[in-house]
PDB file of C-alpha atoms in Angstrom:
ATOM      1  CA  MET A   4       0.002   0.053  -0.113  1.00 81.00           C
ATOM      2  CA  LYS A   5       2.718   2.605   0.940  1.00 84.00           C
ATOM      3  CA  ALA A   6       4.425   2.143  -2.622  1.00 88.00           C
ATOM      4  CA  LEU A   7       1.081   2.233  -4.439  1.00 90.00           C
ATOM      5  CA  LEU A   8       0.243   5.598  -2.394  1.00 88.00           C
ATOM      6  CA  LYS A   9       3.793   6.806  -3.472  1.00 90.00           C
ATOM      7  CA  LYS A  10       2.898   5.898  -7.012  1.00 91.00           C
ATOM      8  CA  GLU A  11      -0.436   7.945  -6.522  1.00 93.00           C
ATOM      9  CA  LEU A  12       1.280  11.112  -5.129  1.00 91.00           C
ATOM     10  CA  CYS A  13       4.356  11.001  -7.832  1.00 91.00           C
ATOM     11  CA  LEU A  14       2.513   9.941 -10.935  1.00 87.00           C
ATOM     12  CA  ALA A  15      -1.602  10.478 -10.295  1.00 90.00           C
ATOM     13  CA  LEU A  16      -1.751  13.714  -8.491  1.00 92.00           C
ATOM     14  CA  HIS A  17      -2.646  16.411 -10.753  1.00 93.00           C
ATOM     15  CA  PRO A  18      -1.040  20.065 -10.326  1.00 94.00           C
ATOM     16  CA  VAL A  19      -4.306  21.657 -10.206  1.00 95.00           C
ATOM     17  CA  ASN A  20      -5.016  19.845  -6.912  1.00 95.00           C
ATOM     18  CA  VAL A  21      -2.201  21.956  -5.459  1.00 95.00           C
ATOM     19  CA  ILE A  22      -3.409  25.352  -7.403  1.00 96.00           C
ATOM     20  CA  PHE A  23      -6.812  24.721  -6.178  1.00 96.00           C
ATOM     21  CA  LEU A  24      -5.437  24.881  -2.626  1.00 96.00           C
ATOM     22  CA  ALA A  25      -5.157  28.901  -3.186  1.00 95.00           C
ATOM     23  CA  MET A  26      -9.188  28.660  -3.310  1.00 95.00           C
ATOM     24  CA  SER A  27      -9.092  28.640   0.207  1.00 96.00           C
ATOM     25  CA  ALA A  28      -8.789  32.392  -0.099  1.00 96.00           C
ATOM     26  CA  PHE A  29     -12.364  32.460  -1.139  1.00 96.00           C
ATOM     27  CA  LEU A  30     -13.052  32.645   2.698  1.00 96.00           C
ATOM     28  CA  LEU A  31     -12.018  35.950   2.815  1.00 95.00           C
ATOM     29  CA  ILE A  32     -14.691  37.210   0.250  1.00 94.00           C
ATOM     30  CA  PRO A  33     -17.525  38.798   2.196  1.00 92.00           C
ATOM     31  CA  SER A  34     -21.066  37.385   1.442  1.00 91.00           C
ATOM     32  CA  TYR A  35     -20.057  34.496  -0.363  1.00 94.00           C
ATOM     33  CA  PRO A  36     -21.084  30.642  -0.540  1.00 95.00           C
ATOM     34  CA  TYR A  37     -17.994  29.482   1.118  1.00 96.00           C
ATOM     35  CA  TYR A  38     -18.654  25.926   0.310  1.00 97.00           C
ATOM     36  CA  VAL A  39     -17.802  26.562  -3.060  1.00 96.00           C
ATOM     37  CA  THR A  40     -14.041  26.457  -2.000  1.00 97.00           C
ATOM     38  CA  PHE A  41     -14.588  22.545  -1.746  1.00 97.00           C
ATOM     39  CA  PHE A  42     -16.493  22.274  -5.229  1.00 96.00           C
ATOM     40  CA  TYR A  43     -12.822  23.033  -6.752  1.00 97.00           C
ATOM     41  CA  THR A  44     -11.261  20.210  -4.374  1.00 97.00           C
ATOM     42  CA  THR A  45     -13.827  17.744  -5.995  1.00 97.00           C
ATOM     43  CA  LEU A  46     -13.006  19.191  -9.376  1.00 97.00           C
ATOM     44  CA  GLY A  47      -9.148  18.497  -8.760  1.00 97.00           C
ATOM     45  CA  LEU A  48     -10.223  14.971  -7.851  1.00 97.00           C
ATOM     46  CA  PHE A  49     -12.114  14.925 -11.258  1.00 97.00           C
ATOM     47  CA  PHE A  50      -8.875  15.903 -13.067  1.00 96.00           C
ATOM     48  CA  VAL A  51      -7.008  13.071 -11.027  1.00 96.00           C
ATOM     49  CA  CYS A  52      -9.249  10.378 -12.626  1.00 96.00           C
ATOM     50  CA  LEU A  53      -9.504  12.146 -16.123  1.00 95.00           C
ATOM     51  CA  THR A  54      -6.011  12.162 -16.768  1.00 95.00           C
ATOM     52  CA  GLY A  55      -5.499   8.396 -15.205  1.00 92.00           C
ATOM     53  CA  ARG A  56      -8.077   7.541 -17.899  1.00 92.00           C
ATOM     54  CA  GLU A  57      -6.198   9.234 -20.785  1.00 92.00           C
ATOM     55  CA  ASN A  58      -2.663   7.895 -19.385  1.00 91.00           C
ATOM     56  CA  HIS A  59      -4.067   4.507 -18.984  1.00 91.00           C
ATOM     57  CA  ASP A  60      -3.220   4.359 -15.329  1.00 90.00           C
ATOM     58  CA  MET A  61      -5.304   1.674 -14.282  1.00 90.00           C
ATOM     59  CA  GLU A  62      -4.027  -0.751 -17.122  1.00 89.00           C
ATOM     60  CA  TYR A  63      -0.347   0.109 -16.079  1.00 88.00           C
ATOM     61  CA  THR A  64      -0.998  -0.325 -12.495  1.00 88.00           C
ATOM     62  CA  MET A  65      -2.756  -4.003 -12.954  1.00 87.00           C
ATOM     63  CA  LEU A  66       0.571  -4.966 -14.608  1.00 87.00           C
ATOM     64  CA  LEU A  67       2.042  -4.559 -11.206  1.00 86.00           C
ATOM     65  CA  PRO A  68       1.807  -7.377  -8.462  1.00 90.00           C
ATOM     66  CA  VAL A  69      -0.912  -5.596  -6.508  1.00 90.00           C
ATOM     67  CA  ARG A  70      -4.892  -6.216  -5.791  1.00 92.00           C
ATOM     68  CA  ARG A  71      -7.398  -4.562  -7.448  1.00 93.00           C
ATOM     69  CA  CYS A  72      -8.893  -3.606  -3.737  1.00 93.00           C
ATOM     70  CA  ASP A  73      -5.430  -1.899  -3.000  1.00 93.00           C
ATOM     71  CA  MET A  74      -5.716   0.125  -6.465  1.00 94.00           C
ATOM     72  CA  VAL A  75      -8.839   1.426  -4.833  1.00 96.00           C
ATOM     73  CA  ARG A  76      -7.759   2.315  -1.537  1.00 96.00           C
ATOM     74  CA  ALA A  77      -4.797   4.019  -2.848  1.00 95.00           C
ATOM     75  CA  ARG A  78      -6.837   6.504  -4.943  1.00 96.00           C
ATOM     76  CA  MET A  79      -9.271   6.777  -1.937  1.00 97.00           C
ATOM     77  CA  LEU A  80      -6.449   7.558   0.372  1.00 97.00           C
ATOM     78  CA  LEU A  81      -4.993  10.156  -2.069  1.00 97.00           C
ATOM     79  CA  ALA A  82      -8.509  11.679  -2.410  1.00 97.00           C
ATOM     80  CA  VAL A  83      -8.687  11.949   1.639  1.00 98.00           C
ATOM     81  CA  ILE A  84      -4.974  13.179   1.711  1.00 97.00           C
ATOM     82  CA  ILE A  85      -6.494  16.292  -0.696  1.00 97.00           C
ATOM     83  CA  GLU A  86      -9.809  16.972   0.963  1.00 98.00           C
ATOM     84  CA  LEU A  87      -8.098  17.204   4.383  1.00 98.00           C
ATOM     85  CA  THR A  88      -5.202  19.416   3.042  1.00 98.00           C
ATOM     86  CA  GLN A  89      -7.725  21.853   1.620  1.00 98.00           C
ATOM     87  CA  VAL A  90      -9.551  21.989   5.061  1.00 98.00           C
ATOM     88  CA  ILE A  91      -6.346  22.614   6.873  1.00 98.00           C
ATOM     89  CA  VAL A  92      -5.461  25.171   4.350  1.00 97.00           C
ATOM     90  CA  CYS A  93      -8.658  26.825   4.928  1.00 97.00           C
ATOM     91  CA  ILE A  94      -8.341  27.266   8.762  1.00 97.00           C
ATOM     92  CA  PRO A  95      -6.253  30.266   8.663  1.00 97.00           C
ATOM     93  CA  PHE A  96      -8.227  31.831   6.098  1.00 97.00           C
ATOM     94  CA  ALA A  97     -11.335  31.373   8.219  1.00 96.00           C
ATOM     95  CA  VAL A  98      -9.612  32.893  11.340  1.00 95.00           C
ATOM     96  CA  ILE A  99      -8.419  36.025   9.119  1.00 95.00           C
ATOM     97  CA  SER A 100     -12.074  36.358   7.724  1.00 93.00           C
ATOM     98  CA  GLN A 101     -13.571  36.517  11.178  1.00 89.00           C
ATOM     99  CA  LYS A 102     -11.465  39.204  11.904  1.00 90.00           C
ATOM    100  CA  ILE A 103     -11.731  41.347   8.936  1.00 90.00           C
ATOM    101  CA  ASN A 104     -15.087  40.798   7.815  1.00 87.00           C
ATOM    102  CA  ARG A 105     -17.349  42.846   9.978  1.00 83.00           C
ATOM    103  CA  ILE A 106     -20.513  42.466   8.213  1.00 87.00           C
ATOM    104  CA  PRO A 107     -22.547  38.963   8.568  1.00 88.00           C
ATOM    105  CA  ASN A 108     -22.306  36.671   5.764  1.00 91.00           C
ATOM    106  CA  VAL A 109     -25.757  37.297   4.175  1.00 91.00           C
ATOM    107  CA  VAL A 110     -25.500  34.775   1.665  1.00 91.00           C
ATOM    108  CA  GLY A 111     -25.298  31.921   4.354  1.00 90.00           C
ATOM    109  CA  MET A 112     -22.770  30.142   6.418  1.00 94.00           C
ATOM    110  CA  GLU A 113     -20.041  31.971   8.237  1.00 95.00           C
ATOM    111  CA  ALA A 114     -16.539  30.589   8.130  1.00 94.00           C
ATOM    112  CA  ASN A 115     -16.658  29.160  11.612  1.00 95.00           C
ATOM    113  CA  ILE A 116     -16.022  25.947  13.435  1.00 96.00           C
ATOM    114  CA  ALA A 117     -19.180  24.446  12.289  1.00 97.00           C
ATOM    115  CA  PHE A 118     -18.704  25.388   8.793  1.00 97.00           C
ATOM    116  CA  PHE A 119     -15.855  22.989   8.626  1.00 98.00           C
ATOM    117  CA  GLY A 120     -17.903  20.164   9.760  1.00 98.00           C
ATOM    118  CA  LEU A 121     -20.319  20.624   7.370  1.00 98.00           C
ATOM    119  CA  ALA A 122     -17.719  21.008   4.741  1.00 98.00           C
ATOM    120  CA  LEU A 123     -16.566  17.627   5.477  1.00 98.00           C
ATOM    121  CA  LEU A 124     -20.130  16.154   5.259  1.00 98.00           C
ATOM    122  CA  LEU A 125     -20.100  17.807   1.987  1.00 98.00           C
ATOM    123  CA  LEU A 126     -16.881  15.863   0.686  1.00 98.00           C
ATOM    124  CA  GLY A 127     -18.178  12.691   2.167  1.00 98.00           C
ATOM    125  CA  VAL A 128     -21.446  13.024   0.112  1.00 98.00           C
ATOM    126  CA  PHE A 129     -19.315  13.664  -2.816  1.00 98.00           C
ATOM    127  CA  ASN A 130     -16.918  10.742  -1.933  1.00 98.00           C
ATOM    128  CA  ILE A 131     -20.132   8.006  -1.752  1.00 98.00           C
ATOM    129  CA  VAL A 132     -21.524   9.330  -5.135  1.00 98.00           C
ATOM    130  CA  PHE A 133     -18.605  10.259  -7.229  1.00 98.00           C
ATOM    131  CA  PHE A 134     -16.121   6.855  -6.438  1.00 98.00           C
ATOM    132  CA  PRO A 135     -18.348   4.074  -6.609  1.00 97.00           C
ATOM    133  CA  ALA A 136     -19.931   5.500 -10.026  1.00 97.00           C
ATOM    134  CA  TYR A 137     -16.399   5.993 -11.395  1.00 97.00           C
ATOM    135  CA  TYR A 138     -15.213   2.460 -10.433  1.00 96.00           C
ATOM    136  CA  ARG A 139     -18.267   0.880 -11.870  1.00 95.00           C
ATOM    137  CA  LYS A 140     -17.181   2.148 -15.464  1.00 94.00           C
ATOM    138  CA  PRO A 141     -13.856   4.001 -15.254  1.00 93.00           C
ATOM    139  CA  SER A 142     -14.132   5.042 -18.947  1.00 92.00           C
ATOM    140  CA  ALA A 143     -17.316   7.458 -18.013  1.00 94.00           C
ATOM    141  CA  VAL A 144     -15.513   9.550 -15.672  1.00 96.00           C
ATOM    142  CA  GLY A 145     -17.176  12.722 -16.970  1.00 96.00           C
ATOM    143  CA  VAL A 146     -20.751  11.051 -16.376  1.00 97.00           C
ATOM    144  CA  SER A 147     -19.847  10.228 -12.838  1.00 97.00           C
ATOM    145  CA  PHE A 148     -18.444  13.559 -11.956  1.00 97.00           C
ATOM    146  CA  VAL A 149     -21.597  15.403 -13.253  1.00 97.00           C
ATOM    147  CA  ILE A 150     -23.857  13.078 -11.361  1.00 97.00           C
ATOM    148  CA  ALA A 151     -21.742  13.826  -8.073  1.00 97.00           C
ATOM    149  CA  SER A 152     -21.671  17.515  -8.995  1.00 97.00           C
ATOM    150  CA  VAL A 153     -25.257  17.721  -9.275  1.00 97.00           C
ATOM    151  CA  VAL A 154     -25.763  16.035  -6.109  1.00 98.00           C
ATOM    152  CA  GLU A 155     -22.966  18.353  -4.397  1.00 97.00           C
ATOM    153  CA  ALA A 156     -24.600  21.654  -5.677  1.00 97.00           C
ATOM    154  CA  VAL A 157     -28.060  20.503  -4.024  1.00 97.00           C
ATOM    155  CA  VAL A 158     -26.330  19.694  -0.517  1.00 97.00           C
ATOM    156  CA  ILE A 159     -24.337  23.323  -0.940  1.00 97.00           C
ATOM    157  CA  VAL A 160     -27.830  24.846  -1.802  1.00 97.00           C
ATOM    158  CA  GLY A 161     -29.430  23.023   1.018  1.00 97.00           C
ATOM    159  CA  LEU A 162     -26.963  24.012   3.638  1.00 96.00           C
ATOM    160  CA  GLU A 163     -26.971  27.780   2.671  1.00 96.00           C
ATOM    161  CA  LEU A 164     -30.784  27.579   2.926  1.00 95.00           C
ATOM    162  CA  MET A 165     -30.824  26.161   6.190  1.00 95.00           C
ATOM    163  CA  CYS A 166     -28.992  29.025   7.658  1.00 93.00           C
ATOM    164  CA  HIS A 167     -32.054  31.227   6.691  1.00 92.00           C
ATOM    165  CA  TYR A 168     -34.891  29.000   7.388  1.00 93.00           C
ATOM    166  CA  VAL A 169     -33.932  26.158  10.122  1.00 94.00           C
ATOM    167  CA  THR A 170     -33.768  27.939  13.821  1.00 93.00           C
ATOM    168  CA  PHE A 171     -30.915  25.810  14.951  1.00 95.00           C
ATOM    169  CA  PHE A 172     -28.762  26.865  12.105  1.00 94.00           C
ATOM    170  CA  ARG A 173     -29.706  30.362  12.025  1.00 92.00           C
ATOM    171  CA  ARG A 174     -29.415  30.930  15.804  1.00 93.00           C
ATOM    172  CA  TYR A 175     -26.442  28.600  17.074  1.00 95.00           C
ATOM    173  CA  LEU A 176     -24.544  27.874  13.860  1.00 94.00           C
ATOM    174  CA  ASP A 177     -24.561  30.653  11.682  1.00 93.00           C
ATOM    175  CA  THR A 178     -22.616  32.841  13.897  1.00 92.00           C
ATOM    176  CA  ARG A 179     -19.469  34.502  14.394  1.00 90.00           C
ATOM    177  CA  GLY A 180     -16.556  33.694  16.495  1.00 85.00           C
ATOM    178  CA  LEU A 181     -16.917  31.267  19.361  1.00 88.00           C
ATOM    179  CA  VAL A 182     -20.267  31.967  20.510  1.00 93.00           C
ATOM    180  CA  TYR A 183     -22.529  28.837  20.999  1.00 94.00           C
ATOM    181  CA  LEU A 184     -18.985  26.858  20.948  1.00 95.00           C
ATOM    182  CA  PRO A 185     -20.775  23.592  22.022  1.00 96.00           C
ATOM    183  CA  GLN A 186     -23.151  23.289  19.352  1.00 96.00           C
ATOM    184  CA  LYS A 187     -20.418  24.086  16.703  1.00 97.00           C
ATOM    185  CA  LEU A 188     -18.012  21.531  18.208  1.00 97.00           C
ATOM    186  CA  MET A 189     -20.837  19.087  18.055  1.00 97.00           C
ATOM    187  CA  VAL A 190     -21.348  19.856  14.316  1.00 97.00           C
ATOM    188  CA  LEU A 191     -17.838  19.379  13.701  1.00 98.00           C
ATOM    189  CA  GLY A 192     -17.646  16.071  15.643  1.00 98.00           C
ATOM    190  CA  LEU A 193     -20.770  14.970  13.633  1.00 98.00           C
ATOM    191  CA  GLY A 194     -19.108  16.063  10.359  1.00 97.00           C
ATOM    192  CA  ILE A 195     -15.818  14.435  10.859  1.00 98.00           C
ATOM    193  CA  ALA A 196     -17.749  11.181  11.726  1.00 98.00           C
ATOM    194  CA  ALA A 197     -20.108  11.502   8.446  1.00 98.00           C
ATOM    195  CA  PHE A 198     -17.147  12.047   6.276  1.00 98.00           C
ATOM    196  CA  ALA A 199     -15.062   9.029   7.858  1.00 98.00           C
ATOM    197  CA  ALA A 200     -18.130   6.924   7.409  1.00 98.00           C
ATOM    198  CA  LEU A 201     -19.391   8.014   4.019  1.00 98.00           C
ATOM    199  CA  THR A 202     -15.707   7.725   2.802  1.00 98.00           C
ATOM    200  CA  ALA A 203     -15.373   4.047   3.978  1.00 97.00           C
ATOM    201  CA  VAL A 204     -18.673   3.126   2.614  1.00 98.00           C
ATOM    202  CA  ALA A 205     -17.593   4.741  -0.628  1.00 98.00           C
ATOM    203  CA  CYS A 206     -14.117   2.639  -0.544  1.00 97.00           C
ATOM    204  CA  ARG A 207     -15.956  -0.699  -0.046  1.00 97.00           C
ATOM    205  CA  LEU A 208     -18.569   0.048  -2.766  1.00 97.00           C
ATOM    206  CA  SER A 209     -15.840   1.006  -5.259  1.00 97.00           C
ATOM    207  CA  GLU A 210     -13.879  -1.934  -4.257  1.00 96.00           C
ATOM    208  CA  ARG A 211     -16.866  -4.443  -5.277  1.00 95.00           C
ATOM    209  CA  ARG A 212     -17.680  -2.502  -8.355  1.00 95.00           C
ATOM    210  CA  PHE A 213     -14.054  -2.312  -9.612  1.00 94.00           C
ATOM    211  CA  GLU A 214     -13.629  -6.064  -9.065  1.00 91.00           C
ATOM    212  CA  ARG A 215     -16.396  -6.589 -11.762  1.00 90.00           C
ATOM    213  CA  VAL A 216     -14.864  -4.404 -14.149  1.00 85.00           C
ATOM    214  CA  ASP A 217     -13.654  -6.266 -17.535  1.00 77.00           C
ATOM    215  CA  PHE A 218     -10.877  -4.335 -19.351  1.00 69.00           C
TER     216      PHE A 218
END
């Protein structure tokens, strides 16, 4: 697995994944849908899989003495590394945003602790939609991404609307600084758990579907 992960990092990682880390600066924009930052994270994962298809990455890897399930796990681990790196890079921008943006975010969620829990939920939803679809038919990576992107967009819109129409979100979560910290930490913990669970299920489903793919 260590050798496969090294191969993913050295050969499969697309340059846009590094470039898209700069999109974390979107959190500095006043009154902006901050979840859009993580759309670029998922777009980078699409480029990883698309470039792999064009370069016959799967065919090459299957010539190596590795199992198909290990191929899936290495790619999923790369995805998790990219996603968590984006989250970590966003943190200092969120802190700065809270200090320089004095006007509340009228669009939706503030860049606070709860936001990161909900962002992890969003990434977990993308993983469970995109990767099982991708590994069912690797040649149709574009179709898998479109489906996952539509679901991702619906979740983003839903989360932003909750800040306006759901009392718990509006009163406790969509607030600035460390006020209502227990509620925000609870959402962060639930987001972490949801991300881990959804990604684990996505990996398991992807392994099963990839075993049935005929090259």
